[in-house]
Structure formats: structure tokens, C-alpha cells
Short mmCIF file of C-alpha atoms and ligand atoms in Angstrom, two decimals:
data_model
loop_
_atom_site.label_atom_id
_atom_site.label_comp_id
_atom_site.label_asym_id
_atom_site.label_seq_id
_atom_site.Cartn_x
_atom_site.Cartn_y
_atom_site.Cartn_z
CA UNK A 1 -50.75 -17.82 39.43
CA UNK A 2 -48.46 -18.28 36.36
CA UNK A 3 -49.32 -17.81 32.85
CA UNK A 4 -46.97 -20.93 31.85
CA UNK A 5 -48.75 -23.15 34.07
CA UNK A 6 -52.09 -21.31 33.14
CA UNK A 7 -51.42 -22.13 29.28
CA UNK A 8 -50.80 -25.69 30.21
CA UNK A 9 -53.52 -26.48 32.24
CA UNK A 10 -55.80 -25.66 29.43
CA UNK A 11 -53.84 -27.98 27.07
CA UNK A 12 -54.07 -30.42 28.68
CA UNK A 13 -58.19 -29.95 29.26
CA UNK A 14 -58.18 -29.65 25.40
CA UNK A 15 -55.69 -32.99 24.93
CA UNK A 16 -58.74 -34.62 27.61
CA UNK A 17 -62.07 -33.58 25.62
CA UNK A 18 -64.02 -32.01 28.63
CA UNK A 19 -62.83 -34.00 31.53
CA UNK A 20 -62.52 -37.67 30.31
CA UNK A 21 -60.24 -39.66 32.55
CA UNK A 22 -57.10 -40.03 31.09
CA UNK A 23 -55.13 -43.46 30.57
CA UNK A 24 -52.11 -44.18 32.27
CA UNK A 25 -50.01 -43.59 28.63
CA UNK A 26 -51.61 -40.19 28.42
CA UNK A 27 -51.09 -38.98 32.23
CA UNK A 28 -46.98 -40.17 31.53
CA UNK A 29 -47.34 -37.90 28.65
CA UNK A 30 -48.75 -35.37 31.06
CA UNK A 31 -45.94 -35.80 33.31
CA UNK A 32 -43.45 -35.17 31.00
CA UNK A 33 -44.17 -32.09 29.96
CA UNK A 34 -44.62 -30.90 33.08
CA UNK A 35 -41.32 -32.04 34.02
CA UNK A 36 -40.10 -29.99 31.09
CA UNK A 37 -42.49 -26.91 32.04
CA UNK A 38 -41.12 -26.92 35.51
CA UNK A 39 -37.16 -27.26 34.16
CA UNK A 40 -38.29 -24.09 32.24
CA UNK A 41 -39.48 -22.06 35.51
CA UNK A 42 -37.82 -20.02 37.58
CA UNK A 43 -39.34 -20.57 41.25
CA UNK A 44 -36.72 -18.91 42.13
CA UNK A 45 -39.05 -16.40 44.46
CA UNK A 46 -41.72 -18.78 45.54
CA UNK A 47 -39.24 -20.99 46.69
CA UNK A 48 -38.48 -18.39 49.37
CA UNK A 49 -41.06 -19.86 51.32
CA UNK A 50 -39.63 -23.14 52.16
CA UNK A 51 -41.99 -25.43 54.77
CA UNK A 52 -39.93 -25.05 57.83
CA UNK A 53 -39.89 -28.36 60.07
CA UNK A 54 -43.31 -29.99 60.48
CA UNK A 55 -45.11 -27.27 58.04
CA UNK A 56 -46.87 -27.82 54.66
CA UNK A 57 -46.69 -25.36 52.04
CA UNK A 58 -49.09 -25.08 49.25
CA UNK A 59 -48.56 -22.25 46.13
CA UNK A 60 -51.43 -21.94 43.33
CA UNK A 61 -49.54 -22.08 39.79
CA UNK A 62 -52.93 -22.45 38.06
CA UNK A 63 -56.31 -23.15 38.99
CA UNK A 64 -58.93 -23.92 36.87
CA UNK A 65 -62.28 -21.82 36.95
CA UNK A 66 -64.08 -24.71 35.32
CA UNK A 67 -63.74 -27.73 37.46
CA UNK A 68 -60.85 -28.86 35.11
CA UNK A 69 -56.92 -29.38 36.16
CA UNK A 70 -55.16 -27.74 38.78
CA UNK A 71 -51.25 -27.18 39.87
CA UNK A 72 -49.76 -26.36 42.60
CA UNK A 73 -45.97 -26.16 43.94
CA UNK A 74 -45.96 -28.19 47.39
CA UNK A 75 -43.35 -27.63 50.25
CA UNK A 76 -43.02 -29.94 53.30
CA UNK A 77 -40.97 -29.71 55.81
CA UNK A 78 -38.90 -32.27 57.45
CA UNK A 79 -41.36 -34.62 59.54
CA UNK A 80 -44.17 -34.18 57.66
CA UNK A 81 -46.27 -36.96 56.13
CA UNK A 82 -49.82 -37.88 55.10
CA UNK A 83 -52.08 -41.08 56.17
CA UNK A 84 -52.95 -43.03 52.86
CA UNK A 85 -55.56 -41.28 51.32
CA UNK A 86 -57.34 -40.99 47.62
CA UNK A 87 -57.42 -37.83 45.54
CA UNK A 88 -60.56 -38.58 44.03
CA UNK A 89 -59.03 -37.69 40.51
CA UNK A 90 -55.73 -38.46 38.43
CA UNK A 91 -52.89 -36.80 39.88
CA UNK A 92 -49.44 -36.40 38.70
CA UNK A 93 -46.49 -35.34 40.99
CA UNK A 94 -43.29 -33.77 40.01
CA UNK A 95 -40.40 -33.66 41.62
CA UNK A 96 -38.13 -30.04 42.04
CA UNK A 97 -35.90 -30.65 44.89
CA UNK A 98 -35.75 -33.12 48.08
CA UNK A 99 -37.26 -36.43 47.85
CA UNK A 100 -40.85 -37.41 48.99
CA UNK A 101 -41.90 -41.08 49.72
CA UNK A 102 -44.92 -42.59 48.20
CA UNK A 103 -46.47 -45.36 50.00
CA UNK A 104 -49.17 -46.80 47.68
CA UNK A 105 -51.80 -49.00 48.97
CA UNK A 106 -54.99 -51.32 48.20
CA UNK A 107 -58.17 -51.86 49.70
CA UNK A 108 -59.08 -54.50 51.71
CA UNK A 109 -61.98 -56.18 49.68
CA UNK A 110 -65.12 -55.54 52.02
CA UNK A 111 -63.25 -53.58 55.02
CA UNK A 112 -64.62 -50.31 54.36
CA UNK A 113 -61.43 -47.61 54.54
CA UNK A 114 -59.14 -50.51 55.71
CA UNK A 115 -56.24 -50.20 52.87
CA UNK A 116 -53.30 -52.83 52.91
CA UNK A 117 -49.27 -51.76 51.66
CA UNK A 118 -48.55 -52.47 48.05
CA UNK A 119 -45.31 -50.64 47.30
CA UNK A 120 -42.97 -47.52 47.95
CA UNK A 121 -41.74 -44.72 45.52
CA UNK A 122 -39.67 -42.16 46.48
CA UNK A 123 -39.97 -38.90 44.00
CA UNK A 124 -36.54 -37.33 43.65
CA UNK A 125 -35.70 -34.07 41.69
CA UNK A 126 -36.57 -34.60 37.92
CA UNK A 127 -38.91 -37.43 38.86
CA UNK A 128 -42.68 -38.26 38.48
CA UNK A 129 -45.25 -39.59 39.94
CA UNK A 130 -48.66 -41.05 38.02
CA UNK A 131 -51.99 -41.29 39.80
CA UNK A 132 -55.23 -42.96 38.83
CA UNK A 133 -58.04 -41.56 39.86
CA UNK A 134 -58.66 -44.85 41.86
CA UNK A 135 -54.89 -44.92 43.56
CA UNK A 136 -54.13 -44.53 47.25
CA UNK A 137 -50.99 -43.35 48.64
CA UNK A 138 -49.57 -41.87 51.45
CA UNK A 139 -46.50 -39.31 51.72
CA UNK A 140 -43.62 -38.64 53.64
CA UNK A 141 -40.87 -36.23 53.94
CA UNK A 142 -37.15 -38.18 53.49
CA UNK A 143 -34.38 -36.40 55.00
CA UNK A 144 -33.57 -32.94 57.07
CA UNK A 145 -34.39 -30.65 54.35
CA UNK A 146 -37.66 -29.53 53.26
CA UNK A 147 -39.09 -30.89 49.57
CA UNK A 148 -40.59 -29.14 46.95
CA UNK A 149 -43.03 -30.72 44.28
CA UNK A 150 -45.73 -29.63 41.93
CA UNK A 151 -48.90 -31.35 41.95
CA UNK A 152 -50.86 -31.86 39.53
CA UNK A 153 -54.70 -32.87 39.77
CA UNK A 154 -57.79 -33.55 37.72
CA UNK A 155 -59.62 -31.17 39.57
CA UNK A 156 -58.83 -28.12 41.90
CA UNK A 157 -58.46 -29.18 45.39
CA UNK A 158 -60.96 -26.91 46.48
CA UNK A 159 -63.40 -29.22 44.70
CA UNK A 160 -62.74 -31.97 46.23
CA UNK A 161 -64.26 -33.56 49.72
CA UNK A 162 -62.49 -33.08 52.32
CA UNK A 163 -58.69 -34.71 53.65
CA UNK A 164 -60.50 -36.49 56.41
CA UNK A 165 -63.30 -37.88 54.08
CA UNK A 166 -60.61 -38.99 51.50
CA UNK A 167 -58.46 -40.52 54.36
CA UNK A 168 -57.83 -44.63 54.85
CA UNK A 169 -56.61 -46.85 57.50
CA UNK A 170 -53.22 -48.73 56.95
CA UNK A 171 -53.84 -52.49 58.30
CA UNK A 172 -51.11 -53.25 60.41
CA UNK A 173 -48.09 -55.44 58.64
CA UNK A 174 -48.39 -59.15 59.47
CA UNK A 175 -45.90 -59.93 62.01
CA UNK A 176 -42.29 -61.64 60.45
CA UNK A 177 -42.08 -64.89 61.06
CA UNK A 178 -37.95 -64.68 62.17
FE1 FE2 B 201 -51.87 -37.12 47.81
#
């Protein structure tokens, strides 16, 4: 745990009013200051523990004892990547070093956890990502080296159902007609 990251997930509980869902103005706002937060830290010594190829890495900075918001600094390795899947809560990611691709996706209207491609984003250094609580995305390491991002979520992950519960299926892109 750090106390920076402690402080600020307590602001931003206060800035929220006991859990309210926050609107997509206030979660940029969110995002940029913990852009700034994470310019100010030194993870110097936790990034020691890079994800080697095909490994996830997950560090605590803060986790709320109160079902409130919760950070964590994220390594992947090269190769690794996520089926589209739902947080369950607003989410913002940051971006310290590498680049990780965001795959967002929609539901199919009336096909259960059949999800169809909307759009890519690729989180660089100094970048962010905004979630609504209702987004879907799915990840994926770009390049040889390994990334590191912070994540931040509504809730602590240990809160939250499981991966597999939270998981979708990507329908299959229609066929080009070349
Ligand atoms: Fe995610």
C-alpha cells in the first residue's frame, strides 16, 4: 500500500458522496489526477517485478476497507490478453510504460453474453482510459516488452464476482466482402 494513493482514494469517495456513480466528466477528472499522482510516484521498486512473458502482475496501491475505490499497478507480460469482459463498476486506466490495447465492445440485444466489436484504444505512457460501469472491453499486450498500468476501480476487485462470471463472447467479424 501507499499513503499517496491511500489519500486519493478517499478523495475521490468524498468528491462521489458514498458511492454514487460518477459521470463520464467527473471519471476524466478522476483520470487526470491520477495521471498527475502517478507522474509524482516513484515505482521505482515495485517496478522490479516486471510480468515476464505470458504473466500478469497485480500490486495493491490502495484498497478500500469500505467497499469504495481501489488501485492497483498492473504488469503484463508480452502475450498476454483478456476476453471482453465487464468490471461491474467505473474503472479508469492509466498508462506508466508499454502500451495496452483496449478492445471495447457491445452487446448483442437479446444474445445473452454474445458482445459485438465497437472500437480499439491503445493506452500508451501518460494516457487514460475511462470506464462506465456498463462498458466492456477486452485487453491485450502490444509489443515484446511487458506494460505497466494502474487501475483504477469503483470497487476493490476482491468484491467483485468472479473473471469467468464477468466474461463475454466476441461474435465472430462478418466475413469482407473482397
Ligand atoms: Fe478490465
Amino acid at each position: 500500500m501507499i499513503a499517496s494513493f491511500q489519500v486519493f482514494i478517499s478523495q475521490v469517495a468524498q468528491g462521489l458522496r458514498s458511492g454514487k456513480t460518477p459521470t463520464l466528466e467527473q471519471l476524466q477528472t478522476i483520470a487526470t489526477e491520477l495521471l498527475a499522482l502517478c507522474k509524482a510516484t516513484e515505482f521505482d521498486t515495485l517496478l522490479h517485478a516486471a510480468a515476464k512473458p505470458g504473466e500478469e502482475r497485480l500490486h495493491a496501491l490502495a484498497v478500500s476497507d469500505w467497499d469504495g475505490p481501489s488501485v492497483y499497478l498492473v504488469s503484463d507480460g508480452a502475450g498476454v490478453s483478456s476476453p471482453p469482459h465487464e468490471h461491474q463498476t467505473w474503472a479508469v486506466i492509466v498508462g506508466l510504460r508499454g502500451v495496452e490495447r483496449n478492445t471495447r465492445y457491445l452487446r448483442v440485444p437479446g444474445q445473452g453474453r454474445w458482445v459485438v466489436q465497437q472500437g480499439v484504444t491503445d493506452v500508451g505512457a501518460g494516457e487514460f482510459l475511462c470506464m462506465a460501469e456498463s462498458e466492456i472491453h477486452a485487453t491485450e499486450v502490444v509489443g515484446d516488452g511487458p506494460t505497466y498500468h494502474v487501475h483504477l476501480y469503483g470497487r476493490a476487485l476482491s468484491a467483485l464476482p468472479t473473471f469467468a462470471e464477468r466474461c463475454f463472447v466476441a461474435q465472430p467479424e462478418a466475413p469482407s466482402m473482397n
